[in-house]
Short mmCIF file of C-alpha atoms and ligand atoms in Angstrom, two decimals:
data_model
loop_
_atom_site.label_atom_id
_atom_site.label_comp_id
_atom_site.label_asym_id
_atom_site.label_seq_id
_atom_site.Cartn_x
_atom_site.Cartn_y
_atom_site.Cartn_z
CA MET A 4 -117.57 -58.97 -88.66
CA SER A 5 -117.90 -59.04 -92.48
CA ALA A 6 -116.29 -55.72 -93.42
CA LEU A 7 -112.80 -54.34 -92.86
CA SER A 8 -112.46 -51.63 -90.22
CA GLN A 9 -110.23 -49.58 -92.60
CA LYS A 10 -110.93 -47.85 -95.91
CA HIS A 11 -107.27 -48.23 -97.01
CA LEU A 12 -104.60 -50.87 -96.46
CA LEU A 13 -101.68 -48.68 -95.46
CA GLY A 14 -100.05 -50.93 -92.88
CA LEU A 15 -100.78 -53.83 -90.57
CA LYS A 16 -100.34 -51.80 -87.42
CA HIS A 17 -103.69 -50.16 -88.31
CA LEU A 18 -105.58 -53.47 -88.68
CA LEU A 19 -107.54 -55.27 -85.98
CA LYS A 20 -107.12 -59.01 -85.37
CA SER A 21 -110.70 -59.40 -86.67
CA ASP A 22 -109.62 -57.70 -89.96
CA ILE A 23 -106.76 -60.17 -90.35
CA ASP A 24 -109.07 -63.12 -89.59
CA LEU A 25 -111.53 -61.81 -92.20
CA ILE A 26 -108.79 -61.41 -94.84
CA PHE A 27 -107.52 -64.96 -94.16
CA LYS A 28 -111.07 -66.41 -94.36
CA THR A 29 -111.74 -64.56 -97.63
CA ALA A 30 -108.36 -65.70 -99.01
CA ASP A 31 -109.33 -69.33 -98.18
CA ASN A 32 -112.33 -68.92 -100.52
CA PHE A 33 -110.23 -67.35 -103.28
CA LYS A 34 -107.56 -70.02 -102.89
CA GLU A 35 -110.25 -72.57 -103.71
CA VAL A 36 -111.21 -70.51 -106.80
CA LEU A 37 -107.56 -70.56 -107.90
CA GLN A 38 -107.54 -74.39 -107.91
CA ARG A 39 -110.42 -74.50 -110.44
CA PRO A 40 -109.87 -74.96 -114.20
CA ILE A 41 -111.47 -71.51 -114.70
CA LYS A 42 -109.70 -69.32 -112.12
CA LYS A 43 -111.83 -66.24 -112.63
CA VAL A 44 -114.84 -64.79 -110.78
CA PRO A 45 -116.89 -61.67 -111.66
CA SER A 46 -116.56 -60.08 -108.17
CA LEU A 47 -114.88 -56.82 -109.30
CA ARG A 48 -116.44 -56.42 -112.74
CA ASP A 49 -116.78 -52.68 -113.52
CA ILE A 50 -114.07 -51.76 -110.96
CA THR A 51 -110.92 -50.15 -112.37
CA ILE A 52 -107.66 -50.42 -110.46
CA ALA A 53 -104.41 -48.53 -111.13
CA ASN A 54 -101.17 -50.25 -110.18
CA LEU A 55 -98.64 -47.47 -109.60
CA PHE A 56 -95.11 -48.78 -109.23
CA PHE A 57 -92.58 -46.04 -108.53
CA GLU A 58 -90.03 -48.68 -107.48
CA ASP A 59 -88.94 -52.02 -108.98
CA SER A 60 -90.95 -55.16 -108.26
CA THR A 61 -91.41 -58.65 -109.69
CA ARG A 62 -93.62 -60.60 -107.27
CA THR A 63 -95.88 -57.87 -105.85
CA ARG A 64 -96.60 -56.25 -109.19
CA ILE A 65 -97.43 -59.48 -111.03
CA SER A 66 -99.36 -60.83 -108.03
CA PHE A 67 -101.60 -57.72 -107.81
CA GLU A 68 -102.19 -57.72 -111.55
CA LEU A 69 -103.11 -61.42 -111.53
CA ALA A 70 -105.36 -60.96 -108.48
CA GLU A 71 -107.19 -58.10 -110.24
CA LYS A 72 -107.61 -60.11 -113.45
CA ARG A 73 -108.87 -63.17 -111.52
CA LEU A 74 -111.51 -60.86 -109.98
CA SER A 75 -112.47 -59.47 -113.45
CA ALA A 76 -111.37 -55.91 -112.60
CA ASP A 77 -110.05 -53.58 -115.30
CA THR A 78 -106.41 -52.72 -114.63
CA ILE A 79 -103.92 -50.10 -115.70
CA ASN A 80 -100.22 -50.34 -114.95
CA PHE A 81 -98.04 -47.32 -114.38
CA SER A 82 -94.32 -47.07 -113.75
CA SER A 83 -92.48 -43.82 -113.14
CA SER A 84 -89.97 -44.47 -115.95
CA GLY A 85 -91.45 -43.04 -119.14
CA SER A 86 -94.09 -41.01 -117.23
CA ALA A 87 -94.65 -37.26 -116.76
CA ILE A 88 -93.05 -37.60 -113.27
CA LYS A 89 -89.79 -37.17 -115.23
CA LYS A 90 -91.12 -33.74 -116.31
CA GLY A 91 -91.61 -32.59 -112.71
CA GLU A 92 -95.23 -33.63 -112.03
CA THR A 93 -95.92 -34.29 -108.34
CA LEU A 94 -97.15 -37.61 -106.95
CA LEU A 95 -100.46 -36.06 -105.95
CA ASP A 96 -101.05 -34.46 -109.37
CA THR A 97 -100.16 -37.75 -111.08
CA VAL A 98 -102.65 -39.70 -108.96
CA ARG A 99 -105.40 -37.04 -109.23
CA ASN A 100 -105.07 -37.15 -113.03
CA ILE A 101 -105.29 -40.95 -113.07
CA LEU A 102 -108.36 -40.87 -110.80
CA ALA A 103 -109.99 -38.27 -113.09
CA MET A 104 -110.15 -41.05 -115.70
CA LYS A 105 -112.67 -42.88 -113.45
CA VAL A 106 -110.22 -45.18 -111.69
CA ASP A 107 -111.68 -46.66 -108.46
CA MET A 108 -108.71 -47.96 -106.46
CA ILE A 109 -104.97 -47.39 -106.25
CA VAL A 110 -102.25 -49.95 -105.55
CA MET A 111 -98.96 -48.16 -104.97
CA ARG A 112 -95.33 -49.05 -104.36
CA HIS A 113 -93.06 -46.11 -103.55
CA SER A 114 -89.52 -45.68 -102.28
CA SER A 115 -90.61 -43.04 -99.73
CA SER A 116 -91.88 -44.24 -96.34
CA GLY A 117 -95.31 -42.70 -95.76
CA ALA A 118 -96.12 -42.09 -99.45
CA ALA A 119 -99.31 -44.23 -99.30
CA ASP A 120 -100.36 -42.58 -96.04
CA PHE A 121 -99.86 -39.13 -97.59
CA LEU A 122 -102.00 -40.06 -100.60
CA SER A 123 -104.76 -41.45 -98.39
CA GLN A 124 -105.10 -38.05 -96.71
CA ASN A 125 -105.47 -36.24 -100.03
CA ILE A 126 -107.68 -38.40 -102.26
CA GLU A 127 -111.01 -40.20 -101.91
CA ALA A 128 -110.19 -43.57 -103.53
CA SER A 129 -109.01 -46.58 -101.48
CA ILE A 130 -105.26 -47.09 -101.46
CA ILE A 131 -103.36 -50.33 -101.00
CA ASN A 132 -99.75 -49.90 -99.96
CA ALA A 133 -97.64 -52.32 -102.03
CA GLY A 134 -94.51 -51.37 -100.07
CA ASP A 135 -93.36 -47.89 -99.00
CA GLY A 136 -89.67 -47.31 -98.32
CA THR A 137 -88.57 -48.88 -95.04
CA HIS A 138 -92.06 -48.59 -93.49
CA GLU A 139 -94.57 -51.38 -94.31
CA HIS A 140 -95.45 -53.98 -96.95
CA PRO A 141 -98.86 -55.05 -95.62
CA THR A 142 -99.87 -57.61 -98.27
CA GLN A 143 -96.46 -59.29 -97.78
CA GLY A 144 -97.09 -59.46 -94.02
CA LEU A 145 -100.55 -60.92 -94.67
CA LEU A 146 -99.30 -63.54 -97.13
CA ASP A 147 -96.49 -64.45 -94.72
CA GLY A 148 -98.94 -64.97 -91.84
CA TYR A 149 -101.35 -66.86 -94.10
CA SER A 150 -98.57 -69.17 -95.36
CA VAL A 151 -97.39 -69.98 -91.82
CA ARG A 152 -101.00 -70.65 -90.75
CA GLU A 153 -101.43 -72.97 -93.76
CA LYS A 154 -98.22 -74.86 -92.94
CA LEU A 155 -98.43 -75.05 -89.14
CA GLY A 156 -102.14 -74.67 -88.32
CA GLU A 157 -102.23 -71.49 -86.27
CA LEU A 158 -100.03 -68.52 -85.40
CA LYS A 159 -100.96 -68.30 -81.72
CA GLY A 160 -98.09 -69.51 -79.52
CA LEU A 161 -95.56 -69.80 -82.39
CA ASN A 162 -91.99 -68.55 -82.10
CA PHE A 163 -91.40 -66.40 -85.19
CA LEU A 164 -87.83 -65.31 -85.97
CA ILE A 165 -86.82 -62.60 -88.46
CA ILE A 166 -83.15 -62.69 -89.52
CA GLY A 167 -81.09 -59.96 -91.14
CA ASP A 168 -81.59 -56.34 -92.12
CA ILE A 169 -84.50 -55.46 -89.84
CA LYS A 170 -83.67 -51.73 -89.87
CA HIS A 171 -84.43 -51.25 -93.58
CA SER A 172 -87.12 -53.90 -93.91
CA ARG A 173 -90.74 -53.00 -94.64
CA VAL A 174 -91.43 -56.75 -94.53
CA ALA A 175 -90.35 -56.81 -90.88
CA GLY A 176 -92.44 -53.63 -90.42
CA SER A 177 -95.55 -55.61 -91.39
CA ASP A 178 -94.65 -59.11 -90.14
CA ILE A 179 -94.04 -57.85 -86.58
CA PRO A 180 -97.50 -56.31 -85.95
CA LEU A 181 -99.24 -59.18 -87.75
CA MET A 182 -97.52 -61.91 -85.73
CA LEU A 183 -97.97 -60.09 -82.41
CA LYS A 184 -101.70 -59.40 -83.09
CA MET A 185 -102.18 -63.09 -83.95
CA GLY A 186 -100.55 -64.24 -80.69
CA ALA A 187 -97.10 -65.34 -81.91
CA LYS A 188 -93.85 -64.38 -80.14
CA VAL A 189 -91.36 -62.47 -82.29
CA LYS A 190 -87.57 -62.36 -82.07
CA VAL A 191 -85.10 -60.67 -84.43
CA CYS A 192 -81.51 -61.70 -85.16
CA GLY A 193 -78.81 -59.88 -87.13
CA PRO A 194 -75.85 -57.53 -86.76
CA PRO A 195 -76.62 -54.91 -84.05
CA THR A 196 -76.17 -52.14 -86.67
CA LEU A 197 -79.15 -53.55 -88.63
CA ILE A 198 -81.52 -53.75 -85.65
CA PRO A 199 -83.75 -50.71 -84.88
CA LYS A 200 -82.74 -49.11 -81.54
CA TYR A 201 -86.14 -49.38 -79.86
CA ILE A 202 -87.17 -52.83 -81.17
CA GLU A 203 -87.94 -54.13 -77.66
CA GLU A 204 -90.58 -51.41 -77.17
CA LEU A 205 -92.57 -53.16 -79.93
CA GLY A 206 -92.69 -56.35 -77.85
CA VAL A 207 -89.92 -58.00 -79.89
CA SER A 208 -86.75 -59.52 -78.40
CA TYR A 209 -83.25 -59.48 -79.93
CA GLU A 210 -80.80 -62.39 -80.09
CA PRO A 211 -77.44 -61.62 -81.77
CA ASN A 212 -76.37 -65.30 -81.94
CA LEU A 213 -77.90 -67.00 -85.00
CA LYS A 214 -77.66 -70.58 -83.69
CA LYS A 215 -79.36 -69.65 -80.40
CA ALA A 216 -82.07 -67.75 -82.29
CA LEU A 217 -82.71 -70.75 -84.57
CA GLU A 218 -82.92 -73.08 -81.56
CA TRP A 219 -85.72 -70.84 -80.20
CA CYS A 220 -87.91 -70.58 -83.31
CA ASN A 221 -90.51 -72.62 -85.20
CA VAL A 222 -90.35 -70.37 -88.27
CA ALA A 223 -87.47 -68.25 -89.59
CA ASN A 224 -88.09 -65.45 -92.08
CA VAL A 225 -84.78 -64.67 -93.78
CA LEU A 226 -84.36 -61.15 -95.18
CA ARG A 227 -82.16 -59.73 -97.90
CA ILE A 228 -79.57 -57.06 -97.07
CA GLN A 229 -81.18 -54.00 -98.63
CA LEU A 230 -78.12 -52.19 -99.96
CA GLU A 231 -80.33 -49.89 -102.08
CA ARG A 232 -81.72 -48.34 -98.88
CA MET A 233 -78.35 -47.78 -97.18
CA ASP A 234 -76.67 -44.38 -97.56
CA ILE A 235 -73.76 -45.56 -95.43
CA LYS A 236 -72.31 -49.02 -94.75
CA PHE A 237 -73.89 -50.98 -91.89
CA ILE A 238 -71.83 -54.16 -92.35
CA PRO A 239 -68.17 -54.63 -93.35
CA SER A 240 -69.00 -56.84 -96.37
CA LEU A 241 -71.65 -59.25 -97.67
CA ARG A 242 -69.09 -62.09 -97.32
CA GLU A 243 -68.68 -61.35 -93.62
CA TYR A 244 -72.46 -61.01 -93.16
CA SER A 245 -72.93 -64.38 -94.81
CA LEU A 246 -70.35 -66.04 -92.53
CA PHE A 247 -72.17 -64.89 -89.37
CA TYR A 248 -75.84 -64.65 -90.46
CA GLY A 249 -76.20 -66.74 -93.63
CA ILE A 250 -78.47 -69.80 -93.42
CA ASN A 251 -76.92 -72.96 -94.81
CA ARG A 252 -77.70 -76.67 -94.60
CA GLU A 253 -74.91 -77.48 -92.11
CA LEU A 254 -76.17 -74.85 -89.67
CA LEU A 255 -79.79 -76.00 -89.97
CA ASN A 256 -78.79 -79.65 -89.49
CA SER A 257 -76.93 -78.70 -86.30
CA VAL A 258 -80.22 -77.31 -84.90
CA LYS A 259 -82.24 -80.37 -84.01
CA LYS A 260 -85.62 -78.89 -85.03
CA ASN A 261 -87.67 -78.85 -88.19
CA ILE A 262 -87.74 -75.09 -88.73
CA THR A 263 -89.91 -73.66 -91.52
CA ILE A 264 -87.85 -71.29 -93.69
CA MET A 265 -89.39 -68.25 -95.38
CA HIS A 266 -88.06 -65.44 -97.56
CA PRO A 267 -90.05 -62.57 -99.11
CA GLY A 268 -87.80 -62.49 -102.21
CA PRO A 269 -85.79 -61.58 -104.10
CA VAL A 270 -83.28 -64.08 -102.64
CA ASN A 271 -79.58 -63.34 -102.88
CA ARG A 272 -78.48 -66.98 -103.03
CA GLY A 273 -75.25 -67.66 -101.17
CA VAL A 274 -75.54 -64.46 -99.10
CA GLU A 275 -78.48 -64.71 -96.65
CA LEU A 276 -79.67 -68.14 -97.82
CA ASN A 277 -77.97 -71.07 -99.55
CA SER A 278 -79.69 -72.96 -102.37
CA ASN A 279 -79.62 -76.22 -100.37
CA VAL A 280 -82.00 -74.54 -97.90
CA ALA A 281 -83.98 -72.26 -100.26
CA ASP A 282 -84.92 -75.19 -102.49
CA SER A 283 -85.46 -77.75 -99.71
CA LYS A 284 -88.70 -79.14 -98.24
CA GLN A 285 -88.17 -76.89 -95.20
CA SER A 286 -88.66 -73.81 -97.39
CA ILE A 287 -92.12 -72.38 -98.16
CA ILE A 288 -90.83 -69.56 -100.39
CA LEU A 289 -92.89 -70.53 -103.45
CA GLN A 290 -96.00 -71.24 -101.33
CA GLN A 291 -95.67 -67.64 -100.07
CA VAL A 292 -95.68 -66.39 -103.67
CA GLU A 293 -98.65 -68.63 -104.57
CA ASN A 294 -100.64 -67.45 -101.53
CA GLY A 295 -99.91 -63.81 -102.39
CA VAL A 296 -102.48 -63.93 -105.20
CA ALA A 297 -105.30 -65.22 -102.94
CA ILE A 298 -104.39 -62.71 -100.21
CA ARG A 299 -104.38 -59.80 -102.67
CA MET A 300 -107.69 -60.96 -104.16
CA ALA A 301 -109.12 -60.94 -100.62
CA VAL A 302 -107.82 -57.43 -99.83
CA LEU A 303 -109.03 -55.98 -103.15
CA TYR A 304 -112.44 -57.64 -102.79
CA LEU A 305 -112.97 -56.52 -99.18
CA LEU A 306 -111.88 -52.92 -99.80
CA ALA A 307 -113.95 -52.62 -103.00
CA ASN A 308 -117.05 -53.98 -101.25
CA ARG A 309 -116.56 -51.72 -98.23
CA ASN A 310 -116.83 -48.63 -100.46
N1 CP B 18 -91.54 -59.55 -101.88
C1 CP B 18 -91.53 -58.51 -102.72
O1 CP B 18 -91.99 -57.40 -102.42
O2 CP B 18 -90.93 -58.76 -103.92
P1 CP B 18 -90.89 -57.74 -105.14
O3 CP B 18 -89.97 -56.60 -104.75
O4 CP B 18 -90.37 -58.52 -106.32
O5 CP B 18 -92.28 -57.23 -105.36
#
């Protein structure tokens, strides 16, 4: 198959395994481009992409913008602060007005789960979800899978652990379907209050004991506690969370396995992850960020060429 089955990238639960394989293969080609002295190709010349960020971002926003520039697309960047949203304009009106200026594709981050899905039902242009509330962050899931594949060869048969605030995590929302579709086993670990009630119905197991969970896994993806998405308290304190679920060097040394450590960022050092792990050879955090550009180039290229 040489075209994606979907017109939009709203979430990884909608993708087929063949879509993910195609994105990874295309990203391999773009990764090679990114090693060249001239890191730019004309693939999306004459395509205009709007990056709409209604919520804060460092990595995703810069990574999409770089990916678009490396593909020679024209880009416009929008953030809700300083926009007519403050004057009461709706999301749909905002996007329809931007598209009226001959924009071809939309990349959108939004604090509301389902915002990208809602847009996709009301406009013609392709939409890439750059993270919506607690729902999905599909390009993060893709770059996570791609980075594990690069480090360990293949995802099939791997034991993939996600630690922390699973309930509020759109990264977990995308990593889980990706890993399961690619043949990995998935386990989650964290305080019971931060684990979705029906997690096992997704084919994911739960282990409350961090040491036991680490002994099971090949790869551990460590998540941040997402206080900005909590209306009420789910843990007594960050200090207590860190004592029971923080990853530090002593704990990792006590597990006699070479576990690959991941984190989607931003890292709260000393809470979920200590610096002596985050900055160690076991960590692939910066490789994840590097691979994000090639993955986003692949997604943009495949969606633009499908249309
Ligand atoms: N991983 C991630 O989404 O980071 P940003 O919030 O900085 O984009």
